[in-house]
Coordinates of C-alpha atoms in Angstrom, one line a residue:
Chain A
M1 CA 61.9 38.8 68.6
K2 CA 59.8 41.8 69.3
E3 CA 62.7 43.7 70.8
E4 CA 65.0 42.9 67.9
K5 CA 62.3 44.1 65.5
S6 CA 61.9 47.3 67.3
F7 CA 65.7 47.7 67.4
W8 CA 65.9 47.3 63.7
R9 CA 63.0 49.7 63.2
K10 CA 64.8 52.2 65.4
L11 CA 68.1 51.7 63.5
N12 CA 66.3 52.1 60.2
A13 CA 64.6 55.2 61.4
W14 CA 67.9 56.6 62.6
I15 CA 69.6 56.0 59.3
N16 CA 66.7 57.6 57.4
G17 CA 67.0 60.6 59.7
E18 CA 63.6 60.2 61.2
E19 CA 62.6 60.4 64.9
A20 CA 64.4 57.6 66.7
L21 CA 61.8 57.4 69.4
I22 CA 58.5 56.2 68.3
H23 CA 56.3 57.8 70.9
A24 CA 58.6 60.7 71.6
D25 CA 56.1 63.1 73.1
E26 CA 54.8 60.5 75.5
Y27 CA 58.3 59.6 76.5
I28 CA 59.4 63.1 77.2
A29 CA 56.3 63.8 79.3
R30 CA 56.7 60.7 81.4
R31 CA 60.4 60.5 81.8
E32 CA 62.1 61.3 85.1
Q33 CA 64.0 64.5 85.3
P34 CA 67.7 63.9 85.7
K35 CA 68.8 64.9 89.1
K36 CA 71.0 67.9 89.3
R37 CA 74.1 66.9 91.1
Q38 CA 75.3 69.2 93.8
W39 CA 79.1 69.1 93.5
L40 CA 79.6 71.7 96.2
K41 CA 77.2 71.3 99.1
R42 CA 76.9 74.8 100.4
P43 CA 75.8 75.2 104.0
N44 CA 72.7 77.4 104.1
I45 CA 73.6 80.3 106.4
Q46 CA 70.1 81.3 107.1
E47 CA 69.4 77.7 108.3
I48 CA 72.4 77.8 110.6
K49 CA 71.5 81.2 112.0
S50 CA 67.9 80.1 112.7
N51 CA 69.3 77.2 114.6
K52 CA 70.5 79.2 117.6
G53 CA 72.1 76.4 119.6
L54 CA 74.3 75.2 116.7
Y55 CA 75.2 78.8 115.8
W56 CA 76.4 79.6 119.3
F57 CA 78.2 76.2 119.4
L58 CA 80.0 76.9 116.1
C59 CA 80.9 80.5 117.2
V60 CA 82.4 79.3 120.5
L61 CA 84.2 76.4 118.8
I62 CA 85.8 78.5 116.1
S63 CA 86.8 81.2 118.7
I64 CA 88.3 78.6 120.9
V65 CA 90.3 77.0 118.1
F66 CA 91.7 80.4 117.0
I67 CA 92.5 81.4 120.6
T68 CA 94.3 78.1 121.2
I69 CA 96.4 78.5 118.1
M70 CA 97.3 82.1 119.0
L71 CA 98.2 81.2 122.6
L72 CA 100.3 78.2 121.5
V73 CA 102.2 80.4 119.0
V74 CA 102.7 83.1 121.6
S75 CA 103.9 80.6 124.2
N76 CA 106.5 79.3 121.8
L77 CA 107.9 82.8 121.0
P78 CA 111.3 83.6 122.5
T79 CA 110.9 85.6 125.8
F80 CA 111.4 89.3 125.6
G81 CA 114.9 90.6 126.5
D82 CA 116.5 87.2 126.5
P83 CA 120.2 87.6 125.4
M84 CA 120.0 84.2 123.6
D85 CA 117.1 85.4 121.3
P86 CA 117.6 85.1 117.6
A87 CA 116.9 88.8 117.3
N88 CA 119.8 89.7 119.6
N89 CA 122.6 88.9 117.2
E90 CA 125.7 90.7 115.8
V91 CA 123.6 92.7 113.4
M92 CA 121.8 94.6 116.2
E93 CA 125.0 95.1 118.1
R94 CA 126.6 96.5 115.0
Y95 CA 123.7 98.9 114.4
L96 CA 123.7 100.1 118.0
E97 CA 127.5 100.5 118.3
K98 CA 128.5 101.9 114.9
G99 CA 125.2 103.3 113.8
I100 CA 125.9 107.0 114.5
E101 CA 129.5 106.7 113.2
E102 CA 128.5 105.0 110.0
T103 CA 125.2 106.8 109.1
G104 CA 125.4 110.0 111.0
A105 CA 121.8 109.7 112.1
I106 CA 120.9 109.9 115.8
N107 CA 117.6 108.1 115.1
F108 CA 118.7 104.6 114.6
V109 CA 115.5 103.6 112.8
A110 CA 116.1 106.3 110.2
G111 CA 119.7 105.1 109.8
M112 CA 118.5 101.6 109.3
I113 CA 115.7 102.1 106.8
L114 CA 117.3 104.8 104.8
D115 CA 121.0 103.8 104.9
Y116 CA 121.6 100.1 105.7
R117 CA 118.3 99.0 104.1
A118 CA 117.6 101.8 101.7
F119 CA 116.9 99.5 98.9
D120 CA 114.0 98.0 100.8
T121 CA 112.5 101.4 101.4
F122 CA 112.9 102.2 97.7
G123 CA 110.8 99.2 97.0
E124 CA 108.2 100.4 99.5
S125 CA 107.9 103.8 97.8
N126 CA 107.5 102.1 94.5
V127 CA 104.7 99.9 95.9
L128 CA 102.9 103.1 97.0
F129 CA 103.4 104.6 93.5
L130 CA 102.1 101.4 91.8
A131 CA 99.1 101.3 94.1
V132 CA 98.2 104.9 93.0
I133 CA 98.7 104.0 89.4
C134 CA 96.3 101.0 89.7
V135 CA 93.7 103.2 91.5
L136 CA 94.2 105.8 88.7
M137 CA 93.6 103.2 86.0
L138 CA 90.4 102.0 87.7
L139 CA 88.8 105.1 89.0
K140 CA 90.0 108.1 87.0
R141 CA 87.2 109.8 85.2
D142 CA 87.9 109.8 81.5
K143 CA 85.7 110.5 78.5
K144 CA 85.7 106.8 77.7
N145 CA 84.5 105.4 81.0
I146 CA 81.8 107.9 82.0
S147 CA 78.2 108.0 81.1
E148 CA 75.8 110.9 81.0
A149 CA 73.9 109.7 84.0
E150 CA 77.1 109.7 86.1
D151 CA 78.0 113.2 84.8
K152 CA 74.5 114.4 85.9
E153 CA 75.0 112.8 89.3
I154 CA 78.4 114.5 89.8
A155 CA 77.0 117.9 88.7
E156 CA 74.2 117.5 91.2
D157 CA 76.6 116.6 94.0
E158 CA 78.7 119.6 93.2
M159 CA 75.6 121.9 93.3
L160 CA 74.7 120.5 96.7
D161 CA 78.2 120.9 97.9
A162 CA 78.3 124.5 96.8
A163 CA 74.9 125.2 98.4
D164 CA 76.3 123.9 101.7
H165 CA 78.1 126.6 103.6
K166 CA 80.1 124.4 105.9
S167 CA 81.1 127.5 107.9
I168 CA 82.2 125.6 111.0
L169 CA 84.4 123.1 109.1
K170 CA 85.9 126.0 107.0
V171 CA 86.9 128.0 110.1
G172 CA 88.3 124.8 111.7
A173 CA 90.3 123.9 108.6
K174 CA 91.6 127.4 108.2
Y175 CA 93.3 127.2 111.6
L176 CA 94.1 123.5 111.8
S177 CA 95.3 122.4 108.3
P178 CA 98.4 124.8 108.2
L179 CA 99.3 123.6 111.7
I180 CA 99.0 119.9 110.7
I181 CA 101.0 120.5 107.5
L182 CA 103.7 122.4 109.5
Y183 CA 103.9 119.6 112.0
G184 CA 104.2 117.0 109.2
I185 CA 107.1 119.1 107.7
Y186 CA 108.8 119.2 111.1
V187 CA 108.5 115.4 111.5
I188 CA 110.0 114.8 108.0
L189 CA 112.9 117.3 108.5
N190 CA 113.7 115.9 111.9
G191 CA 113.5 112.3 110.7
H192 CA 117.2 111.6 111.4
L193 CA 117.2 113.3 114.8
S194 CA 113.9 112.3 116.5
P195 CA 111.3 109.6 116.1
G196 CA 109.4 110.0 112.9
G197 CA 110.6 110.2 109.3
G198 CA 109.3 110.1 105.8
F199 CA 106.3 107.8 106.1
S200 CA 104.8 109.2 109.3
G201 CA 105.4 112.8 108.3
G202 CA 104.1 112.2 104.9
S203 CA 100.9 110.8 106.2
I204 CA 100.5 113.8 108.5
I205 CA 100.8 116.2 105.6
G206 CA 98.4 114.1 103.6
A207 CA 95.9 114.4 106.5
G208 CA 96.2 118.1 106.4
L209 CA 95.7 118.2 102.7
I210 CA 92.6 116.0 103.0
L211 CA 91.2 118.3 105.7
Y212 CA 91.8 121.4 103.5
A213 CA 90.2 119.7 100.5
A214 CA 87.1 118.5 102.5
A215 CA 86.5 122.1 103.8
N216 CA 87.3 124.2 100.8
G217 CA 86.2 121.9 98.0
H218 CA 87.8 120.3 95.1
K219 CA 88.0 123.3 92.9
K220 CA 90.1 125.4 95.3
M221 CA 92.4 122.5 95.9
Q222 CA 93.1 122.3 92.2
T223 CA 94.5 125.8 92.2
F224 CA 97.7 124.4 93.6
F225 CA 97.5 120.6 93.5
T226 CA 96.5 119.3 90.1
F227 CA 97.1 116.0 88.4
K228 CA 100.3 117.4 86.8
T229 CA 101.7 118.4 90.2
F230 CA 100.9 114.9 91.6
T231 CA 102.7 113.0 88.8
G232 CA 105.5 115.5 88.9
I233 CA 106.1 115.1 92.6
S234 CA 105.8 111.4 92.6
V235 CA 108.1 110.8 89.6
A236 CA 110.7 113.4 90.6
C237 CA 110.9 112.1 94.2
L238 CA 111.3 108.5 93.0
L239 CA 114.0 109.5 90.5
T240 CA 115.8 111.5 93.1
Y241 CA 115.7 108.6 95.5
C242 CA 116.9 106.3 92.8
A243 CA 119.8 108.6 91.8
C244 CA 120.9 109.1 95.4
K245 CA 121.0 105.4 96.2
S246 CA 122.5 104.6 92.8
Y247 CA 125.4 106.8 93.7
S248 CA 125.7 105.1 97.1
F249 CA 125.7 101.7 95.5
F250 CA 128.1 102.8 92.8
T251 CA 130.7 103.7 95.3
G252 CA 130.3 100.3 96.9
A253 CA 127.6 100.9 99.5
N254 CA 130.2 101.0 102.2
H255 CA 130.9 104.8 102.3
V256 CA 134.4 104.4 100.9
G257 CA 135.1 107.1 98.2
Y258 CA 131.8 108.7 99.1
A259 CA 131.9 112.4 98.7
I260 CA 128.8 113.3 100.8
P261 CA 129.8 114.7 104.2
K262 CA 128.1 113.3 107.2
G263 CA 128.3 116.4 109.3
T264 CA 128.2 116.4 113.1
P265 CA 125.5 114.0 114.4
G266 CA 122.7 116.1 115.9
N267 CA 122.7 119.0 113.5
I268 CA 119.8 119.3 111.1
L269 CA 122.1 119.2 108.1
S270 CA 123.8 115.9 108.8
A271 CA 123.6 112.2 108.1
G272 CA 124.5 112.4 104.4
F273 CA 121.7 111.3 102.2
I274 CA 119.1 110.5 104.9
L275 CA 117.6 114.0 105.0
P276 CA 116.9 114.2 101.2
L277 CA 115.7 110.7 101.1
N278 CA 113.3 111.4 104.0
I279 CA 112.0 114.4 102.1
C280 CA 111.5 112.3 99.0
V281 CA 109.6 109.6 100.8
G282 CA 107.5 112.1 102.7
L283 CA 106.4 113.9 99.5
I284 CA 105.5 110.6 97.8
V285 CA 103.5 109.5 100.8
A286 CA 101.7 112.9 101.1
A287 CA 100.8 113.0 97.5
T288 CA 99.6 109.4 97.6
M289 CA 97.4 109.9 100.6
Y290 CA 95.7 112.9 99.1
G291 CA 95.5 111.2 95.7
F292 CA 93.7 108.2 97.1
Y293 CA 91.2 110.6 98.9
A294 CA 90.5 112.6 95.8
L295 CA 90.2 109.6 93.5
F296 CA 87.8 107.7 95.8
T297 CA 85.6 110.7 96.4
K298 CA 85.6 112.6 93.1
G299 CA 87.4 110.3 90.7
D300 CA 89.8 113.0 89.7
I301 CA 92.8 114.7 91.4
Chain B
M1 CA 103.0 114.2 147.0
R2 CA 103.1 115.5 143.5
E3 CA 103.1 112.0 142.1
I4 CA 100.1 111.0 144.1
I5 CA 98.0 114.0 143.0
A6 CA 99.0 113.4 139.4
G7 CA 98.2 109.7 139.8
I8 CA 94.7 110.5 141.1
F9 CA 94.1 112.7 138.1
I10 CA 95.3 110.2 135.6
C11 CA 93.3 107.4 137.2
M12 CA 90.1 109.6 137.0
G13 CA 90.8 110.3 133.4
T14 CA 91.3 106.6 132.6
I15 CA 88.0 105.8 134.4
V16 CA 86.2 108.4 132.2
F17 CA 87.8 106.9 129.1
A18 CA 86.6 103.5 130.2
L19 CA 83.0 104.8 130.8
S20 CA 83.0 106.5 127.3
L21 CA 84.2 103.2 125.7
L22 CA 81.4 101.4 127.5
G23 CA 79.0 104.0 126.2
I24 CA 80.2 103.5 122.6
Y25 CA 79.8 99.8 123.0
R26 CA 76.4 99.8 124.7
L27 CA 74.5 102.6 122.8
K28 CA 73.1 101.8 119.4
Y29 CA 72.3 105.1 117.7
V30 CA 74.9 107.5 116.1
M31 CA 73.9 110.5 118.1
N32 CA 74.0 108.7 121.4
R33 CA 77.3 107.2 120.6
M34 CA 78.7 110.6 119.7
H35 CA 77.6 111.8 123.1
A36 CA 79.6 109.0 124.8
A37 CA 82.7 109.4 122.6
A38 CA 82.8 113.2 123.2
M39 CA 83.0 112.5 127.0
G40 CA 86.3 110.7 126.6
D41 CA 87.7 113.3 124.2
T42 CA 87.0 116.2 126.5
M43 CA 86.9 115.2 130.1
G44 CA 89.0 112.1 130.0
L45 CA 91.8 113.7 127.9
G46 CA 91.6 116.8 130.0
L47 CA 92.0 114.9 133.3
V48 CA 94.9 112.8 132.0
V49 CA 96.7 115.9 130.6
I50 CA 96.2 117.8 133.9
G51 CA 97.9 114.8 135.7
L52 CA 100.8 114.9 133.2
I53 CA 101.2 118.6 133.5
I54 CA 101.6 118.2 137.3
L55 CA 104.3 115.7 136.5
G56 CA 105.9 118.0 133.9
H57 CA 109.6 119.1 134.1
D58 CA 109.8 122.5 132.5
V59 CA 107.7 125.1 130.6
F60 CA 108.2 123.6 127.2
H61 CA 107.1 120.2 128.4
I62 CA 103.9 121.7 129.8
A63 CA 103.3 123.9 126.7
K64 CA 103.3 120.8 124.5
Y65 CA 100.6 119.2 126.6
I66 CA 98.5 122.4 126.4
L67 CA 99.0 122.4 122.6
M68 CA 97.8 118.8 122.5
I69 CA 94.7 119.7 124.4
L70 CA 94.0 122.7 122.2
F71 CA 94.3 120.6 119.1
F72 CA 92.0 118.0 120.4
W73 CA 89.4 120.4 121.7
M74 CA 89.4 122.2 118.3
S75 CA 89.3 119.1 116.1
S76 CA 87.0 116.8 118.0
P77 CA 83.9 119.1 118.1
I78 CA 84.3 119.8 114.4
A79 CA 84.5 116.1 113.6
S80 CA 81.4 115.4 115.8
H81 CA 79.6 118.3 114.1
M82 CA 80.2 116.8 110.6
I83 CA 79.1 113.4 111.7
G84 CA 75.9 114.8 113.2
K85 CA 75.3 116.8 110.1
V86 CA 75.7 113.9 107.8
E87 CA 73.4 111.8 110.0
M88 CA 70.8 114.6 109.9
L89 CA 71.0 115.0 106.1
T90 CA 70.9 111.3 105.2
N91 CA 68.7 109.6 107.7
K92 CA 65.1 109.7 106.5
D93 CA 63.7 108.7 109.9
Y94 CA 65.6 111.4 111.7
D95 CA 62.6 113.3 113.1
E96 CA 60.9 110.1 114.2
R97 CA 64.1 108.8 115.8
V98 CA 65.2 111.9 117.6
H99 CA 61.9 113.8 118.5
G100 CA 59.8 110.7 118.7
K101 CA 57.0 112.0 116.5

C-alpha cells in the first residue's frame, strides 16, 4: 500500500501544481544520463588514416572497383569504325553527303551545330549567359553587400597593385594580347571554313582580354570594357541569334522560301547564317570569359 | 632519310618532355617544379618542332611552326616569372627555403 500512497501523493501534488518528485534534487544528481543515439555512424577519417594497412587496403579496393567498372563499360562499347555501329546511321550519311549543299559550310561541325542543331547551340549560349547572371548576383560589389573592412582591403590591394611595376608582364602583354585577340577573331571568322568556330574563338579572345587586364590593371580595362558594354554585347548577341534562327524556323527550317543566299562554299562570305551566328556566339563567350575573371578577382566588371 | 632525321628529333623531344613530366611529379617545391616544367617548354618543344620543320611541305607550313615556337618562348618565361614572383611575395619562409639560412 506504500506505493499506492506515494502514487496518490504524487497525483495530489501534480494537481496542486507542486513538484511531482519528492526528492527532485537527489534524483537529478543520481539519474543516468540518457544515451545520445548516433543515427549516422560516421567513420572517423583520422582513425582510418592512422591505420595504414586498412587505409591502403581501402584505397586499392576502391581503385580496383572503379577500374573494373570502367573496363567493363569500355569493353561493351561498340568497336570503332564498325559499319553496324548505332552511330553510323542515316543521319551521319545525310550530314556528310548533303552537308555542303544544304548549309554551305565546308566545316561540317559548324554546319551541324549552327544549322541543323542551331536550337541546341542557342540553349548553350543562354546557359553561359545565365551562369554569368548568377555569378553577377552573388559576387558583384554593391552598396548593400559590402562592408567597410572589405572596402579597406580592396583599396589596400589596389595600392599594392599600383606600386608593383610588372614591367615584364606589361611588355609581354603589349605584344602578345593583340596577337591572341587577332587569332581569336580569325578562328571565329573562319568558323565555317576551317576547324574552330564561335566557342573556341571566343575563349581565345577571352584569354587575350584576361592577359591584358592582368597586365594593365582593372582601371585601364574599364576604358573600353565596362559593365554596360558587357551587358550590351551579351544581350545584343543573344537577340540577334534569336532573330536569325526565328527567321529560319519561321520559313520552315528547311531552307524553302529562305531569302539568305548561301554563296559558293569556300568563300568567307558564304554559308548563310552560319557566319553571323558564329560571331554572336564568339562575342558572348569572350565577354563571359572576361566577365568571370573580373568578377572573381575584383567583384566588378 | 628526311623522315629518319625528323623521327630522331621528335623522339628526343618526347624524351625531354617525359623527363620534365617526371621532374614535375617528383619535385616538391614550386621553384624546383618550375625548373622542370621550363625544360619541356623550351628544349622539348624546340626539338619536336625542329623535327616537324624537317618534315614540312612549304614555306608557310614552316612559318607556322616558327610562329608557334616564338609564341611559346615569349609566353612561357613570362608565366614562369609571374609564378616565381608570387611565390617570393607570399611565402614567408622564402629565404629559409631557398638560401637555407
